[in-house]
Amino acid sequence: MIEKIDFEKQGGLIPAVIQDCFTGQVLMLAYMNKEALAKTIETGKTWFYSRSRQELWMKGESSGHVQEVKEILYDCDEDSVLIKVQQTGVACHTGHYSCFFRNFAGQEVEEQVFDLNQVYEYAASSPAILYELYEIIKDRQVKMPEGSYTTYLFQNGLDKILKKVGEENAEVIIAAKNREKSEVIYETSDLLYHLLVLLVEQGVNLGEIFTELKSRR
C-alpha cells in the first residue's frame, strides 16, 4: 500500500485524518512521512512526523491515549490518508475527545473530558509505557551510548540477554513464593525490561505480541 502513496507531492509528508471507527467523528489531523506510515501499519498504533521537532512520534506515548488502528484508507489523489481508530482516552492534548472542539464563533462545542493533570497522571499507569520503553531500547541498540546498561547488554550479545531474562524470571518466582508484593512488582518490572531488550534483539515488535495475545482471548 505504501508504494501507492505520493509523498513527494508535499515535500515528503502527507496529511493523515484520524477518525473514530465507531462514531465517525473526526479526532485530529496530523502529518506522516513514509516511515511514520510504515510504523503505523507495522505496530497497529498511529505514528506521525512532527514538523516542529522533525522527528517521529507515537500518539499516546506521553499521555497513554493511544490509537488502535482499525482501517487505513487513501484518497483519489493518493496523497492523503484516512485512518479509522479505536481511541483510548482522548485524542486532544487539551483533554477534549476531538481536537476539533471549537467553532468560528469561539464557542466550545464539546466538553473537556480530562483536565491536563488527569491526562498525564493516566500515562503513568498506561500500557503505552511499554511502547515508550521499547522505542528507547531500540534507540539504544542503534546509538549504543557509552555507560548505558542497555548498550552493555547489546554489546555482550544474545547469550548475555538470555541469561538476564532467566535470572529475572527466577527472581519473580522467588518473590512470588515469598508473597512479597512489592518485590513481585519490582522483579516483574525487571523481567519485562529484559524481555523488551530480547524482543528488540530478535526484531519482534510489540504489535506482534499484542496481536498474538488478542488471538488467545
Coordinates of N, CA and C in Angstrom, one line a residue:
M1 N 0.8 -1.2 0.0 CA 0.0 0.0 0.0 C 0.9 1.3 0.0
I2 N 2.0 1.3 0.8 CA 2.8 2.5 0.9 C 3.2 3.0 -0.4
E3 N 3.6 2.0 -1.3 CA 4.1 2.4 -2.7 C 3.0 3.2 -3.5
K4 N 1.8 3.1 -3.1 CA 0.7 3.8 -3.8 C 0.6 5.3 -3.4
I5 N 1.2 5.6 -2.3 CA 1.1 7.0 -1.7 C 2.1 7.9 -2.3
D6 N 1.7 9.0 -2.7 CA 2.7 10.0 -3.3 C 3.1 11.0 -2.2
F7 N 4.3 10.7 -1.6 CA 4.9 11.5 -0.6 C 5.6 12.7 -1.1
E8 N 6.0 12.7 -2.4 CA 6.9 13.7 -2.9 C 6.1 15.0 -3.3
K9 N 4.8 14.8 -3.5 CA 4.0 16.0 -3.9 C 4.0 17.1 -2.8
Q10 N 4.1 16.7 -1.6 CA 4.0 17.7 -0.5 C 5.3 17.6 0.4
G11 N 6.4 17.4 -0.3 CA 7.7 17.5 0.4 C 8.0 16.4 1.3
G12 N 7.5 15.2 1.0 CA 7.8 14.0 1.8 C 6.8 13.7 2.9
L13 N 5.8 14.6 3.0 CA 4.7 14.4 4.1 C 3.4 14.3 3.4
I14 N 2.5 13.6 4.1 CA 1.1 13.6 3.7 C 0.2 13.9 4.9
P15 N -1.0 14.5 4.7 CA -1.9 14.7 5.9 C -2.6 13.4 6.2
A16 N -2.8 13.2 7.5 CA -3.5 12.0 8.0 C -4.7 12.4 8.8
V17 N -5.9 12.1 8.4 CA -7.1 12.4 9.1 C -7.4 11.2 10.0
I18 N -7.6 11.5 11.3 CA -7.9 10.4 12.2 C -9.3 10.4 12.6
Q19 N -10.0 9.3 12.5 CA -11.5 9.2 12.7 C -11.8 8.1 13.7
D20 N -12.8 8.4 14.5 CA -13.3 7.4 15.5 C -14.0 6.3 14.7
C21 N -13.5 5.0 14.8 CA -14.1 3.9 14.0 C -15.5 3.6 14.3
F22 N -16.0 4.0 15.5 CA -17.3 3.6 16.0 C -18.3 4.7 15.6
T23 N -18.0 6.0 15.8 CA -18.9 7.1 15.6 C -18.7 7.9 14.3
G24 N -17.5 7.7 13.7 CA -17.2 8.5 12.5 C -16.7 9.9 12.8
Q25 N -16.6 10.3 14.1 CA -16.2 11.6 14.5 C -14.7 11.8 14.1
V26 N -14.4 13.0 13.5 CA -13.0 13.3 13.2 C -12.3 13.7 14.5
L27 N -11.2 13.1 14.8 CA -10.5 13.3 16.0 C -9.3 14.3 15.9
M28 N -8.6 14.2 14.8 CA -7.4 15.0 14.7 C -6.9 15.0 13.3
L29 N -6.0 15.9 13.0 CA -5.2 15.9 11.7 C -3.8 16.0 12.0
A30 N -3.0 15.2 11.5 CA -1.5 15.2 11.7 C -0.8 14.8 10.4
Y31 N 0.5 14.8 10.4 CA 1.2 14.5 9.2 C 2.1 13.3 9.4
M32 N 2.3 12.6 8.3 CA 3.1 11.4 8.2 C 4.1 11.5 7.1
N33 N 5.3 10.9 7.4 CA 6.2 10.7 6.3 C 6.1 9.2 6.0
K34 N 6.9 8.7 5.1 CA 6.8 7.3 4.7 C 7.1 6.3 5.9
E35 N 8.1 6.7 6.7 CA 8.5 5.9 7.9 C 7.3 5.8 8.9
A36 N 6.7 7.0 9.1 CA 5.6 7.0 10.1 C 4.4 6.1 9.7
L37 N 4.1 6.2 8.4 CA 3.0 5.3 7.9 C 3.4 3.8 8.0
A38 N 4.7 3.5 7.7 CA 5.2 2.1 7.8 C 5.1 1.6 9.2
K39 N 5.4 2.5 10.2 CA 5.4 2.1 11.6 C 3.9 2.0 12.1
T40 N 3.0 2.8 11.5 CA 1.6 2.7 11.9 C 1.1 1.3 11.4
I41 N 1.4 0.9 10.2 CA 1.0 -0.3 9.7 C 1.6 -1.5 10.4
E42 N 2.9 -1.4 10.8 CA 3.6 -2.4 11.5 C 3.1 -2.7 12.9
T43 N 2.9 -1.6 13.6 CA 2.6 -1.7 15.1 C 1.1 -1.7 15.4
G44 N 0.2 -1.2 14.4 CA -1.2 -1.1 14.7 C -1.5 0.1 15.5
K45 N -0.6 1.0 15.8 CA -0.8 2.2 16.5 C -0.4 3.4 15.6
T46 N -1.0 4.6 15.8 CA -0.7 5.7 14.9 C 0.6 6.3 15.3
W47 N 1.4 6.6 14.3 CA 2.7 7.3 14.3 C 2.6 8.4 13.4
F48 N 3.2 9.5 13.8 CA 3.2 10.8 12.9 C 4.6 11.4 12.9
Y49 N 4.7 12.4 12.0 CA 6.0 13.1 11.9 C 5.8 14.5 12.4
S50 N 6.6 14.9 13.4 CA 6.4 16.3 13.9 C 7.2 17.3 13.1
R51 N 6.6 18.2 12.5 CA 7.2 19.2 11.6 C 8.1 20.2 12.5
S52 N 7.7 20.4 13.7 CA 8.4 21.3 14.6 C 9.7 20.7 15.1
R53 N 9.5 19.4 15.6 CA 10.7 18.7 16.2 C 11.5 17.9 15.2
Q54 N 10.9 17.7 14.0 CA 11.5 17.0 12.9 C 11.9 15.6 13.4
E55 N 10.9 14.9 14.0 CA 11.1 13.5 14.4 C 9.8 12.8 14.5
L56 N 9.8 11.5 14.5 CA 8.7 10.6 14.6 C 8.1 10.6 16.0
W57 N 6.8 10.5 16.2 CA 6.2 10.3 17.5 C 5.0 9.4 17.4
M58 N 4.8 8.7 18.5 CA 3.6 7.8 18.5 C 2.5 8.5 19.3
K59 N 1.3 8.5 18.8 CA 0.2 9.1 19.5 C 0.0 8.4 20.8
G60 N 0.0 9.1 21.9 CA -0.2 8.5 23.2 C 1.0 8.1 24.0
E61 N 2.2 8.3 23.4 CA 3.4 7.8 24.0 C 3.7 8.6 25.4
S62 N 3.2 9.8 25.5 CA 3.3 10.5 26.7 C 2.1 10.4 27.6
S63 N 0.9 10.6 27.0 CA -0.4 10.6 27.7 C -1.0 9.2 28.0
G64 N -0.6 8.2 27.2 CA -1.2 6.9 27.3 C -2.4 6.8 26.5
H65 N -2.8 7.9 25.8 CA -4.1 7.9 25.0 C -3.7 7.4 23.6
V66 N -3.5 6.1 23.4 CA -3.0 5.6 22.2 C -4.2 5.3 21.2
Q67 N -4.0 5.2 20.0 CA -5.0 4.9 19.0 C -4.7 3.6 18.3
E68 N -5.7 2.7 18.4 CA -5.5 1.4 17.8 C -6.1 1.4 16.4
V69 N -5.3 1.2 15.4 CA -5.7 1.3 14.0 C -6.6 0.2 13.6
K70 N -7.8 0.5 13.0 CA -8.7 -0.5 12.6 C -8.8 -0.5 11.0
E71 N -8.6 0.6 10.4 CA -8.6 0.6 8.9 C -7.9 1.9 8.4
I72 N -7.2 1.7 7.3 CA -6.5 2.8 6.6 C -7.0 3.0 5.2
L73 N -7.5 4.1 4.9 CA -7.9 4.4 3.5 C -7.1 5.5 2.9
Y74 N -7.0 5.6 1.6 CA -6.3 6.7 1.0 C -7.2 7.3 -0.1
D75 N -6.9 8.6 -0.4 CA -7.8 9.4 -1.3 C -7.5 9.1 -2.7
C76 N -8.4 9.7 -3.6 CA -8.3 9.5 -5.0 C -7.0 10.1 -5.6
D77 N -6.4 11.1 -5.0 CA -5.2 11.7 -5.5 C -3.9 11.0 -4.9
E78 N -4.2 10.0 -4.0 CA -3.1 9.2 -3.5 C -2.1 10.0 -2.7
D79 N -2.5 11.1 -2.0 CA -1.6 12.0 -1.3 C -2.1 12.3 0.1
S80 N -3.1 11.6 0.6 CA -3.5 11.7 2.0 C -4.2 10.4 2.4
V81 N -4.3 10.2 3.8 CA -4.9 9.0 4.3 C -5.9 9.3 5.3
L82 N -6.9 8.5 5.4 CA -7.9 8.5 6.5 C -7.7 7.2 7.3
I83 N -7.5 7.4 8.6 CA -7.2 6.3 9.5 C -8.3 6.2 10.5
K84 N -9.0 5.1 10.5 CA -10.1 4.8 11.5 C -9.5 4.1 12.7
V85 N -9.7 4.6 13.9 CA -9.1 4.1 15.1 C -10.0 3.9 16.2
Q86 N -9.6 3.0 17.1 CA -10.3 2.9 18.4 C -9.5 3.8 19.4
Q87 N -10.0 4.9 19.9 CA -9.3 5.8 20.7 C -9.3 5.4 22.2
T88 N -8.1 5.4 22.8 CA -8.0 5.2 24.2 C -8.0 6.6 24.8
G89 N -8.9 6.9 25.8 CA -8.9 8.2 26.5 C -9.4 9.2 25.5
V90 N -8.6 10.3 25.2 CA -8.9 11.4 24.4 C -7.9 11.6 23.3
A91 N -8.2 12.2 22.2 CA -7.3 12.5 21.1 C -6.5 13.8 21.3
C92 N -7.2 14.7 21.9 CA -6.6 16.1 22.0 C -5.8 16.3 23.3
H93 N -4.6 17.0 23.2 CA -3.8 17.2 24.3 C -4.4 18.1 25.3
T94 N -5.5 18.8 24.9 CA -6.2 19.7 25.9 C -7.1 19.0 26.8
G95 N -7.3 17.7 26.5 CA -8.3 16.9 27.3 C -9.6 16.7 26.7
H96 N -9.8 17.3 25.5 CA -11.1 17.1 24.7 C -10.9 15.8 23.9
Y97 N -12.1 15.2 23.7 CA -12.0 13.9 22.9 C -11.5 14.1 21.5
S98 N -12.0 15.2 20.8 CA -11.5 15.6 19.5 C -10.7 16.9 19.5
C99 N -9.8 17.0 18.6 CA -9.1 18.3 18.5 C -10.0 19.4 17.9
F100 N -11.1 19.0 17.3 CA -12.0 19.9 16.7 C -13.2 20.2 17.6
F101 N -12.9 21.0 18.6 CA -13.9 21.2 19.7 C -14.4 22.7 19.7
R102 N -14.0 23.5 18.8 CA -14.4 25.0 18.8 C -15.0 25.3 17.4
N103 N -16.0 26.2 17.5 CA -16.5 26.7 16.2 C -16.0 28.1 16.0
F104 N -16.3 28.7 14.8 CA -15.8 30.0 14.4 C -16.4 31.2 15.2
A105 N -17.4 30.8 16.1 CA -18.0 31.8 17.0 C -17.2 31.9 18.3
G106 N -16.1 31.0 18.4 CA -15.3 31.0 19.5 C -15.9 30.1 20.7
Q107 N -16.9 29.4 20.4 CA -17.6 28.6 21.4 C -17.0 27.1 21.4
E108 N -16.9 26.5 22.6 CA -16.5 25.1 22.6 C -17.8 24.3 22.5
V109 N -17.8 23.5 21.4 CA -19.0 22.6 21.1 C -18.8 21.2 21.7
E110 N -17.8 21.0 22.4 CA -17.5 19.7 23.1 C -16.9 19.9 24.4
E111 N -17.4 19.2 25.4 CA -16.8 19.4 26.8 C -15.5 18.7 26.9
Q112 N -14.7 19.3 27.8 CA -13.4 18.7 28.1 C -13.6 17.4 28.9
V113 N -13.0 16.3 28.5 CA -13.2 15.1 29.2 C -12.2 14.9 30.4
F114 N -11.0 15.3 30.2 CA -10.0 15.2 31.2 C -9.4 16.6 31.4
D115 N -9.0 16.9 32.6 CA -8.1 18.1 32.8 C -6.7 17.6 32.5
L116 N -5.8 18.6 32.3 CA -4.5 18.2 31.8 C -3.7 17.4 32.8
N117 N -3.9 17.6 34.1 CA -3.3 16.8 35.1 C -3.7 15.3 35.0
Q118 N -5.0 15.1 34.8 CA -5.5 13.8 34.7 C -4.9 13.1 33.4
V119 N -4.8 13.8 32.3 CA -4.2 13.2 31.1 C -2.9 12.6 31.4
Y120 N -2.0 13.3 32.1 CA -0.6 12.8 32.3 C -0.5 12.0 33.5
E121 N -1.4 12.0 34.4 CA -1.4 11.1 35.5 C -1.8 9.7 35.0
Y122 N -2.7 9.7 34.0 CA -3.1 8.4 33.4 C -1.9 7.7 32.7
A123 N -1.0 8.5 32.2 CA 0.1 7.9 31.4 C 1.0 7.0 32.3
A124 N 1.1 7.4 33.6 CA 2.0 6.6 34.5 C 1.5 5.2 34.6
S125 N 0.2 4.9 34.5 CA -0.3 3.6 34.7 C -0.8 3.0 33.4
S126 N -0.4 3.5 32.3 CA -0.9 3.1 31.0 C 0.1 2.1 30.3
P127 N -0.5 1.2 29.5 CA 0.3 0.2 28.7 C 1.2 1.0 27.7
A128 N 0.9 2.2 27.4 CA 1.8 3.0 26.5 C 3.2 3.1 27.0
I129 N 3.5 2.9 28.3 CA 4.8 3.0 28.7 C 5.7 1.9 28.1
L130 N 5.0 0.7 27.8 CA 5.8 -0.4 27.2 C 6.3 0.1 25.8
Y131 N 5.4 0.8 25.0 CA 5.8 1.3 23.7 C 7.0 2.3 23.9
E132 N 6.8 3.2 24.8 CA 7.9 4.2 25.1 C 9.2 3.5 25.4
L133 N 9.2 2.6 26.3 CA 10.4 1.9 26.7 C 11.0 1.1 25.5
Y134 N 10.1 0.4 24.8 CA 10.6 -0.4 23.6 C 11.3 0.5 22.6
E135 N 10.8 1.7 22.4 CA 11.4 2.6 21.4 C 12.8 3.2 22.0
I136 N 12.8 3.4 23.3 CA 14.1 3.8 23.9 C 15.1 2.7 23.7
I137 N 14.7 1.5 24.0 CA 15.7 0.3 23.8 C 16.1 0.2 22.4
K138 N 15.2 0.4 21.4 CA 15.6 0.3 20.0 C 16.6 1.4 19.7
D139 N 16.4 2.6 20.2 CA 17.3 3.7 20.0 C 18.7 3.4 20.6
R140 N 18.7 2.8 21.8 CA 20.0 2.4 22.4 C 20.7 1.4 21.5
Q141 N 20.0 0.5 20.9 CA 20.6 -0.5 20.1 C 21.3 0.1 18.9
V142 N 20.7 1.2 18.4 CA 21.3 1.9 17.2 C 22.5 2.8 17.6
K143 N 22.3 3.5 18.6 CA 23.3 4.6 19.0 C 24.3 4.1 20.0
M144 N 24.1 3.0 20.7 CA 25.0 2.4 21.7 C 25.7 3.5 22.6
P145 N 24.9 4.3 23.3 CA 25.5 5.3 24.1 C 26.4 4.7 25.2
E146 N 27.6 5.3 25.4 CA 28.5 4.8 26.4 C 27.9 4.9 27.8
G147 N 28.1 3.9 28.6 CA 27.7 4.0 30.0 C 26.2 3.5 30.2
S148 N 25.5 3.2 29.1 CA 24.2 2.7 29.2 C 24.2 1.2 29.5
Y149 N 23.3 0.7 30.4 CA 23.2 -0.7 30.7 C 22.6 -1.4 29.5
T150 N 21.7 -0.8 28.8 CA 21.1 -1.4 27.6 C 22.2 -1.6 26.6
T151 N 23.1 -0.7 26.4 CA 24.2 -0.8 25.5 C 25.1 -2.0 25.9
Y152 N 25.3 -2.1 27.2 CA 26.1 -3.2 27.7 C 25.5 -4.6 27.3
L153 N 24.2 -4.7 27.4 CA 23.5 -5.9 27.1 C 23.7 -6.3 25.6
F154 N 23.5 -5.3 24.8 CA 23.6 -5.5 23.3 C 25.0 -5.8 22.9
Q155 N 26.0 -5.2 23.5 CA 27.4 -5.4 23.2 C 27.8 -6.8 23.6
N156 N 27.2 -7.4 24.6 CA 27.5 -8.7 25.1 C 26.7 -9.8 24.4
G157 N 25.8 -9.4 23.6 CA 25.1 -10.4 22.7 C 23.9 -11.1 23.3
L158 N 23.4 -12.0 22.5 CA 22.2 -12.8 22.8 C 22.3 -13.6 24.1
D159 N 23.5 -14.3 24.2 CA 23.6 -15.2 25.4 C 23.5 -14.4 26.7
K160 N 24.1 -13.2 26.8 CA 24.0 -12.4 28.0 C 22.6 -11.9 28.2
I161 N 21.9 -11.5 27.2 CA 20.5 -11.1 27.3 C 19.6 -12.3 27.8
L162 N 19.8 -13.5 27.2 CA 19.0 -14.7 27.7 C 19.4 -15.0 29.1
K163 N 20.6 -14.9 29.5 CA 21.0 -15.1 30.9 C 20.3 -14.2 31.9
K164 N 20.2 -12.9 31.5 CA 19.5 -12.0 32.4 C 18.0 -12.2 32.4
V165 N 17.4 -12.6 31.3 CA 16.0 -13.0 31.3 C 15.7 -14.2 32.2
G166 N 16.6 -15.2 32.2 CA 16.5 -16.3 33.1 C 16.6 -15.9 34.5
E167 N 17.6 -15.1 34.8 CA 17.8 -14.6 36.2 C 16.6 -13.9 36.7
E168 N 16.1 -12.9 35.9 CA 15.0 -12.1 36.4 C 13.7 -12.9 36.5
N169 N 13.6 -13.9 35.7 CA 12.4 -14.9 35.8 C 12.5 -15.6 37.1
A170 N 13.7 -16.0 37.5 CA 13.9 -16.7 38.8 C 13.6 -15.8 40.0
E171 N 14.0 -14.5 39.8 CA 13.7 -13.5 40.9 C 12.2 -13.3 41.1
V172 N 11.4 -13.3 40.0 CA 10.0 -13.2 40.1 C 9.4 -14.4 40.8
I173 N 9.9 -15.6 40.5 CA 9.4 -16.8 41.1 C 9.6 -16.7 42.7
I174 N 10.9 -16.4 43.0 CA 11.2 -16.3 44.4 C 10.4 -15.3 45.2
A175 N 10.2 -14.1 44.6 CA 9.4 -13.0 45.2 C 7.9 -13.5 45.4
A176 N 7.4 -14.2 44.4 CA 6.0 -14.7 44.5 C 5.9 -15.8 45.5
K177 N 6.9 -16.6 45.6 CA 6.9 -17.7 46.6 C 6.9 -17.1 48.0
N178 N 7.6 -16.0 48.2 CA 7.7 -15.4 49.5 C 6.5 -14.4 49.8
R179 N 5.6 -14.3 48.8 CA 4.4 -13.5 48.9 C 4.8 -12.0 49.3
E180 N 5.8 -11.5 48.6 CA 6.3 -10.1 48.9 C 5.8 -9.3 47.7
K181 N 4.6 -8.6 47.8 CA 4.0 -7.9 46.7 C 5.0 -6.9 46.1
S182 N 5.6 -6.1 47.0 CA 6.5 -5.0 46.4 C 7.6 -5.6 45.6
E183 N 8.1 -6.8 46.1 CA 9.2 -7.4 45.4 C 8.7 -8.0 44.1
V184 N 7.5 -8.6 44.1 CA 6.9 -9.1 42.8 C 6.8 -8.0 41.8
I185 N 6.4 -6.8 42.2 CA 6.3 -5.7 41.3 C 7.7 -5.3 40.8
Y186 N 8.6 -5.2 41.7 CA 10.0 -4.7 41.3 C 10.6 -5.7 40.3
E187 N 10.5 -7.0 40.7 CA 11.2 -8.0 39.9 C 10.5 -8.3 38.6
T188 N 9.2 -8.1 38.6 CA 8.4 -8.3 37.3 C 8.8 -7.1 36.4
S189 N 9.0 -5.9 36.9 CA 9.4 -4.8 36.1 C 10.8 -5.1 35.5
D190 N 11.7 -5.6 36.2 CA 13.0 -6.0 35.7 C 12.9 -7.0 34.6
L191 N 12.0 -8.0 34.8 CA 11.8 -9.1 33.8 C 11.2 -8.5 32.5
L192 N 10.2 -7.6 32.7 CA 9.6 -7.0 31.5 C 10.7 -6.2 30.7
Y193 N 11.5 -5.5 31.4 CA 12.5 -4.7 30.7 C 13.4 -5.6 29.9
H194 N 13.9 -6.7 30.5 CA 14.9 -7.6 29.8 C 14.2 -8.3 28.7
L195 N 12.9 -8.6 28.9 CA 12.1 -9.2 27.8 C 12.0 -8.2 26.6
L196 N 11.8 -7.0 26.9 CA 11.8 -6.0 25.8 C 13.1 -5.9 25.1
V197 N 14.2 -5.9 25.8 CA 15.5 -6.0 25.2 C 15.7 -7.2 24.3
L198 N 15.2 -8.3 24.7 CA 15.2 -9.5 23.9 C 14.4 -9.4 22.7
L199 N 13.2 -8.8 22.8 CA 12.3 -8.6 21.6 C 13.0 -7.7 20.6
V200 N 13.6 -6.6 21.0 CA 14.4 -5.7 20.1 C 15.5 -6.5 19.4
E201 N 16.2 -7.3 20.2 CA 17.4 -8.1 19.7 C 16.9 -9.0 18.6
Q202 N 15.7 -9.6 18.8 CA 15.1 -10.6 17.9 C 14.3 -9.9 16.7
G203 N 14.2 -8.6 16.8 CA 13.4 -7.9 15.7 C 11.9 -8.2 15.8
V204 N 11.4 -8.4 17.0 CA 10.0 -8.6 17.2 C 9.4 -7.4 17.8
N205 N 8.3 -6.8 17.1 CA 7.7 -5.6 17.7 C 6.5 -5.9 18.6
L206 N 6.2 -4.9 19.4 CA 5.1 -5.1 20.4 C 3.8 -5.4 19.8
G207 N 3.6 -4.8 18.6 CA 2.3 -5.1 17.9 C 2.1 -6.5 17.6
E208 N 3.2 -7.3 17.3 CA 3.0 -8.7 17.0 C 2.7 -9.5 18.3
I209 N 3.3 -9.0 19.4 CA 2.9 -9.7 20.7 C 1.5 -9.4 21.1
F210 N 1.0 -8.2 20.9 CA -0.4 -7.9 21.3 C -1.3 -8.6 20.4
T211 N -1.0 -8.7 19.1 CA -1.9 -9.5 18.2 C -2.0 -10.9 18.6
E212 N -0.9 -11.5 19.0 CA -0.9 -12.9 19.5 C -1.7 -13.0 20.8
L213 N -1.6 -12.1 21.7 CA -2.3 -12.1 22.9 C -3.8 -12.0 22.6
K214 N -4.2 -11.1 21.7 CA -5.6 -11.0 21.4 C -6.2 -12.3 20.8
S215 N -5.4 -13.0 20.1 CA -5.9 -14.3 19.5 C -6.2 -15.3 20.6
R216 N -5.7 -15.1 21.8 CA -5.9 -16.1 22.8 C -7.0 -15.7 23.8
R217 N -7.8 -14.6 23.5 CA -8.9 -14.2 24.3 C -10.0 -15.3 24.3

